[in-house]
Amino acid sequence: MNSEQHDALAARYGADAMPPAGPWNPVIAALLAHRSVRAYRPDPLPDGTLETLVAAAQSAATSSNMQTWSVVAVTDPATKAVMAAVANNQKHIEQCPLFLVFLADLSRNERLAAEEGATLEGLPYLETFLVAALDAALAAQNATVAAESLGLSTVYIGALRNDVERVAKALSLPPGTMGVFGLCVGYADPARRAEVKPRLPQPAVLHHGRYDAAEEPAHRAVYDAALAAFSTRNEMNADRWTDRVLARWGKVRTLHGRDELKAALRRLGFPLR
């Protein structure tokens, strides 16, 4: 293990839970260096950056080549302010020069069928919505990797799902589309440097042949300590990961309105049969 591998793996897992070193290259190094950035400079992006990111996004896998996703590029301050308000006033949405809203989009395929005089009987089912949401996620991750390769920073905004109908109204979305999440893109504010956040030890998520949770409490204890130390270094509450899980999903109110998501999706044109 060379020093670059050691430092990258230690940052991602903590010194006490590093997996063995394996094949390595600049792409893997860049992936392990990913971090969420929540403070941006207002500097505009170079011309063509948006189109490059979308080209990368469209190069992601898409189920059966149905291409059931779209993206809205938001730069208007007033619209970004609406997105920030939906997302519990996350100010980095307003700071970043480019805010991308990735959509699960079945409307395009529905329009295609209408123009062809056909009916897509499989469109109203949960499976088809999942295909669209997964397509959007795969596309967004490609865009994220591309952005970071260009020296840009990103952070996903899942809190757009707090009020998907307000998002749809602000972006003039047609029925059969839904903002799955947003993505801030821009240059990180150097005054607020973001640190790589540790993840669960690999044995907690990697199973060989059969699912085996026998050692999970021990792995979680290691991670609890690593995340608490990370939080202390970054001036957050020094919570264990265990405490964060219990706080995040322990009460319905902590879903911030997303407990009504199924009903909202149906109103947006997703029957979810």
Short mmCIF file of C-alpha atoms in Angstrom, two decimals:
data_model
loop_
_atom_site.label_atom_id
_atom_site.label_comp_id
_atom_site.label_asym_id
_atom_site.label_seq_id
_atom_site.Cartn_x
_atom_site.Cartn_y
_atom_site.Cartn_z
CA MET A 1 0.00 0.00 0.00
CA ASN A 2 1.53 3.31 -1.04
CA SER A 3 1.02 6.53 0.88
CA GLU A 4 -1.73 7.81 -1.44
CA GLN A 5 -3.75 4.62 -0.99
CA HIS A 6 -3.15 4.62 2.75
CA ASP A 7 -4.25 8.22 3.20
CA ALA A 8 -7.35 7.81 1.02
CA LEU A 9 -8.49 4.61 2.71
CA ALA A 10 -7.76 5.98 6.18
CA ALA A 11 -9.81 9.09 5.43
CA ARG A 12 -12.76 7.05 4.18
CA TYR A 13 -12.78 4.31 6.79
CA GLY A 14 -10.62 5.46 9.70
CA ALA A 15 -7.27 3.98 10.59
CA ASP A 16 -8.91 1.14 12.56
CA ALA A 17 -11.11 -0.14 9.73
CA MET A 18 -9.07 0.19 6.55
CA PRO A 19 -9.64 -2.59 4.01
CA PRO A 20 -6.68 -4.20 2.24
CA ALA A 21 -5.16 -2.24 -0.62
CA GLY A 22 -6.02 -3.38 -4.11
CA PRO A 23 -5.74 -2.04 -7.65
CA TRP A 24 -5.42 1.74 -7.77
CA ASN A 25 -5.59 4.55 -10.29
CA PRO A 26 -6.49 8.26 -10.44
CA VAL A 27 -10.19 7.53 -11.00
CA ILE A 28 -10.42 5.44 -7.83
CA ALA A 29 -8.44 8.07 -5.93
CA ALA A 30 -10.91 10.74 -7.06
CA LEU A 31 -13.89 8.62 -6.05
CA LEU A 32 -12.52 8.04 -2.56
CA ALA A 33 -11.83 11.77 -2.19
CA HIS A 34 -15.51 12.67 -2.65
CA ARG A 35 -16.95 14.91 0.01
CA SER A 36 -20.16 16.92 0.35
CA VAL A 37 -19.56 20.66 0.17
CA ARG A 38 -22.05 23.09 1.74
CA ALA A 39 -20.31 26.43 1.13
CA TYR A 40 -19.64 27.87 -2.33
CA ARG A 41 -18.00 30.83 -3.99
CA PRO A 42 -20.29 32.74 -6.38
CA ASP A 43 -17.86 32.35 -9.31
CA PRO A 44 -19.60 31.37 -12.56
CA LEU A 45 -18.75 28.06 -14.19
CA PRO A 46 -16.82 27.97 -17.49
CA ASP A 47 -18.92 28.04 -20.65
CA GLY A 48 -20.06 24.56 -21.64
CA THR A 49 -19.72 23.08 -18.14
CA LEU A 50 -23.44 22.34 -17.85
CA GLU A 51 -23.53 20.59 -21.20
CA THR A 52 -20.44 18.55 -20.31
CA LEU A 53 -22.02 17.42 -17.05
CA VAL A 54 -25.23 16.43 -18.85
CA ALA A 55 -23.21 14.50 -21.45
CA ALA A 56 -21.57 12.59 -18.60
CA ALA A 57 -24.98 12.03 -17.00
CA GLN A 58 -26.44 10.71 -20.25
CA SER A 59 -23.55 8.26 -20.49
CA ALA A 60 -24.72 6.46 -17.35
CA ALA A 61 -26.55 3.16 -17.59
CA THR A 62 -30.30 3.46 -18.11
CA SER A 63 -32.72 0.57 -17.69
CA SER A 64 -33.60 -0.94 -21.09
CA ASN A 65 -32.51 2.38 -22.65
CA MET A 66 -35.84 3.90 -21.58
CA GLN A 67 -34.01 7.09 -20.44
CA THR A 68 -36.69 7.91 -17.89
CA TRP A 69 -34.98 10.92 -16.33
CA SER A 70 -34.53 14.60 -17.04
CA VAL A 71 -32.76 17.46 -15.30
CA VAL A 72 -33.64 21.11 -14.77
CA ALA A 73 -30.71 23.52 -14.51
CA VAL A 74 -31.63 26.27 -12.06
CA THR A 75 -29.64 29.51 -11.95
CA ASP A 76 -32.40 32.06 -11.28
CA PRO A 77 -31.99 33.36 -7.70
CA ALA A 78 -35.73 33.46 -7.03
CA THR A 79 -36.21 29.85 -8.07
CA LYS A 80 -33.17 28.75 -6.08
CA ALA A 81 -34.68 30.52 -3.07
CA VAL A 82 -37.83 28.40 -3.45
CA MET A 83 -35.72 25.24 -3.64
CA ALA A 84 -33.81 26.31 -0.51
CA ALA A 85 -37.07 26.99 1.35
CA VAL A 86 -38.38 23.52 0.49
CA ALA A 87 -35.09 22.03 1.72
CA ASN A 88 -35.27 23.52 5.22
CA ASN A 89 -33.40 26.69 4.21
CA GLN A 90 -30.16 25.09 3.07
CA LYS A 91 -28.37 28.28 2.03
CA HIS A 92 -25.79 26.54 -0.17
CA ILE A 93 -28.58 26.03 -2.70
CA GLU A 94 -28.67 29.80 -3.12
CA GLN A 95 -24.87 30.16 -2.97
CA CYS A 96 -23.92 27.71 -5.70
CA PRO A 97 -23.86 29.04 -9.27
CA LEU A 98 -25.64 25.95 -10.64
CA PHE A 99 -28.38 23.92 -9.01
CA LEU A 100 -29.49 20.79 -10.85
CA VAL A 101 -32.83 19.15 -10.12
CA PHE A 102 -32.83 15.55 -11.31
CA LEU A 103 -36.24 14.22 -12.27
CA ALA A 104 -37.87 10.83 -12.46
CA ASP A 105 -39.55 11.49 -15.80
CA LEU A 106 -42.18 9.20 -17.30
CA SER A 107 -43.88 12.06 -19.11
CA ARG A 108 -41.62 11.91 -22.16
CA ASN A 109 -42.41 8.26 -22.79
CA GLU A 110 -46.09 8.93 -22.18
CA ARG A 111 -46.04 11.72 -24.80
CA LEU A 112 -44.29 9.35 -27.20
CA ALA A 113 -47.05 6.77 -26.77
CA ALA A 114 -49.76 9.39 -27.27
CA GLU A 115 -48.16 10.58 -30.49
CA GLU A 116 -47.99 6.98 -31.69
CA GLY A 117 -51.60 6.28 -30.72
CA ALA A 118 -50.48 3.64 -28.21
CA THR A 119 -51.06 2.91 -24.52
CA LEU A 120 -48.20 2.04 -22.17
CA GLU A 121 -49.93 -0.37 -19.79
CA GLY A 122 -46.78 -0.81 -17.71
CA LEU A 123 -46.35 2.91 -17.05
CA PRO A 124 -48.50 3.29 -13.89
CA TYR A 125 -46.71 0.62 -11.85
CA LEU A 126 -44.32 1.04 -8.94
CA GLU A 127 -41.64 -0.84 -10.86
CA THR A 128 -41.68 1.79 -13.61
CA PHE A 129 -41.39 4.64 -11.10
CA LEU A 130 -38.43 2.86 -9.50
CA VAL A 131 -36.79 2.57 -12.92
CA ALA A 132 -37.17 6.34 -13.38
CA ALA A 133 -35.86 7.20 -9.92
CA LEU A 134 -32.89 4.85 -10.34
CA ASP A 135 -32.14 6.22 -13.80
CA ALA A 136 -32.04 9.73 -12.30
CA ALA A 137 -29.70 8.63 -9.52
CA LEU A 138 -27.29 6.89 -11.89
CA ALA A 139 -27.23 9.93 -14.17
CA ALA A 140 -26.64 12.31 -11.27
CA GLN A 141 -23.75 10.27 -9.93
CA ASN A 142 -22.05 10.40 -13.32
CA ALA A 143 -22.52 14.17 -13.32
CA THR A 144 -21.08 14.37 -9.81
CA VAL A 145 -17.96 12.43 -10.74
CA ALA A 146 -17.53 14.57 -13.86
CA ALA A 147 -17.93 17.79 -11.86
CA GLU A 148 -15.37 16.74 -9.28
CA SER A 149 -12.93 15.76 -12.03
CA LEU A 150 -13.14 19.38 -13.22
CA GLY A 151 -12.26 20.77 -9.79
CA LEU A 152 -15.86 21.53 -8.87
CA SER A 153 -17.65 20.50 -5.70
CA THR A 154 -21.13 19.12 -5.13
CA VAL A 155 -23.71 18.15 -2.54
CA TYR A 156 -26.93 16.22 -3.05
CA ILE A 157 -30.16 17.76 -1.74
CA GLY A 158 -32.64 15.01 -0.92
CA ALA A 159 -34.74 17.49 1.05
CA LEU A 160 -36.45 18.58 -2.17
CA ARG A 161 -38.70 15.61 -1.41
CA ASN A 162 -40.06 17.56 1.59
CA ASP A 163 -42.55 19.13 -0.82
CA VAL A 164 -42.40 17.61 -4.30
CA GLU A 165 -45.53 19.47 -5.37
CA ARG A 166 -44.03 22.87 -4.59
CA VAL A 167 -40.91 21.89 -6.51
CA ALA A 168 -43.04 20.74 -9.45
CA LYS A 169 -44.95 24.02 -9.48
CA ALA A 170 -41.80 26.16 -9.30
CA LEU A 171 -40.19 24.25 -12.19
CA SER A 172 -43.39 23.90 -14.29
CA LEU A 173 -43.07 20.11 -14.31
CA PRO A 174 -45.65 18.18 -16.34
CA PRO A 175 -47.62 15.26 -14.83
CA GLY A 176 -45.51 12.14 -14.60
CA THR A 177 -42.36 13.94 -13.43
CA MET A 178 -40.94 14.37 -9.94
CA GLY A 179 -37.86 16.06 -8.51
CA VAL A 180 -36.02 13.13 -6.91
CA PHE A 181 -33.23 15.31 -5.50
CA GLY A 182 -31.15 18.37 -6.24
CA LEU A 183 -27.42 18.78 -6.77
CA CYS A 184 -25.42 21.89 -5.91
CA VAL A 185 -22.49 22.45 -8.26
CA GLY A 186 -19.80 25.09 -7.87
CA TYR A 187 -16.42 26.05 -6.49
CA ALA A 188 -15.96 25.27 -2.81
CA ASP A 189 -15.44 28.17 -0.44
CA PRO A 190 -11.85 27.63 0.76
CA ALA A 191 -12.68 29.23 4.10
CA ARG A 192 -14.93 26.25 4.92
CA ARG A 193 -12.96 23.21 3.85
CA ALA A 194 -14.97 19.98 3.82
CA GLU A 195 -13.43 16.77 5.14
CA VAL A 196 -13.97 13.28 3.74
CA LYS A 197 -16.66 11.68 5.90
CA PRO A 198 -15.91 8.16 7.11
CA ARG A 199 -18.17 5.29 6.08
CA LEU A 200 -19.16 2.02 7.71
CA PRO A 201 -16.40 -0.61 7.75
CA GLN A 202 -16.52 -2.74 4.61
CA PRO A 203 -17.49 -5.95 6.46
CA ALA A 204 -20.71 -4.20 7.54
CA VAL A 205 -21.83 -3.84 3.92
CA LEU A 206 -19.83 -6.50 2.05
CA HIS A 207 -21.19 -10.03 2.37
CA HIS A 208 -19.60 -13.08 0.76
CA GLY A 209 -22.05 -15.60 -0.65
CA ARG A 210 -24.68 -15.05 2.07
CA TYR A 211 -25.84 -12.11 4.15
CA ASP A 212 -24.18 -12.29 7.57
CA ALA A 213 -24.87 -9.68 10.27
CA ALA A 214 -23.25 -11.60 13.14
CA GLU A 215 -20.42 -9.09 13.61
CA GLU A 216 -22.51 -6.02 12.84
CA PRO A 217 -22.56 -4.63 16.42
CA ALA A 218 -18.76 -4.65 16.52
CA HIS A 219 -18.50 -2.95 13.14
CA ARG A 220 -21.05 -0.36 14.21
CA ALA A 221 -19.11 0.40 17.39
CA VAL A 222 -15.98 1.10 15.36
CA TYR A 223 -17.94 3.38 13.06
CA ASP A 224 -19.70 5.16 15.91
CA ALA A 225 -16.32 6.19 17.28
CA ALA A 226 -15.00 7.28 13.87
CA LEU A 227 -18.05 9.38 13.05
CA ALA A 228 -18.12 11.00 16.48
CA ALA A 229 -14.49 12.04 16.03
CA PHE A 230 -15.25 13.39 12.55
CA SER A 231 -18.15 15.42 13.92
CA THR A 232 -16.04 16.86 16.71
CA ARG A 233 -13.34 17.93 14.24
CA ASN A 234 -15.95 19.58 12.05
CA GLU A 235 -17.79 21.41 14.83
CA MET A 236 -20.91 19.26 14.71
CA ASN A 237 -22.66 17.44 17.52
CA ALA A 238 -20.44 14.52 18.46
CA ASP A 239 -23.17 11.97 17.85
CA ARG A 240 -22.61 8.32 17.18
CA TRP A 241 -23.96 7.00 13.88
CA THR A 242 -26.33 4.88 15.95
CA ASP A 243 -27.78 8.03 17.51
CA ARG A 244 -28.16 9.67 14.09
CA VAL A 245 -30.12 6.72 12.72
CA LEU A 246 -32.43 6.70 15.74
CA ALA A 247 -32.95 10.47 15.54
CA ARG A 248 -33.47 10.52 11.77
CA TRP A 249 -36.06 7.76 11.54
CA GLY A 250 -37.25 7.43 15.11
CA LYS A 251 -40.20 9.79 14.67
CA VAL A 252 -42.40 10.43 11.67
CA ARG A 253 -42.02 14.20 12.14
CA THR A 254 -38.32 13.92 11.26
CA LEU A 255 -39.34 12.98 7.72
CA HIS A 256 -40.29 16.66 7.29
CA GLY A 257 -43.38 15.95 5.22
CA ARG A 258 -41.99 13.07 3.24
CA ASP A 259 -44.37 10.72 5.04
CA GLU A 260 -46.97 12.13 2.61
CA LEU A 261 -44.79 11.41 -0.43
CA LYS A 262 -46.88 8.54 -1.81
CA ALA A 263 -50.03 10.66 -1.92
CA ALA A 264 -48.12 13.56 -3.46
CA LEU A 265 -46.65 11.31 -6.14
CA ARG A 266 -50.10 10.13 -7.11
CA ARG A 267 -51.22 13.73 -7.46
CA LEU A 268 -48.17 14.33 -9.67
CA GLY A 269 -49.26 11.57 -12.05
CA PHE A 270 -47.60 8.45 -10.63
CA PRO A 271 -50.39 5.93 -9.79
CA LEU A 272 -47.88 3.51 -8.17
CA ARG A 273 -49.99 0.41 -8.71
#
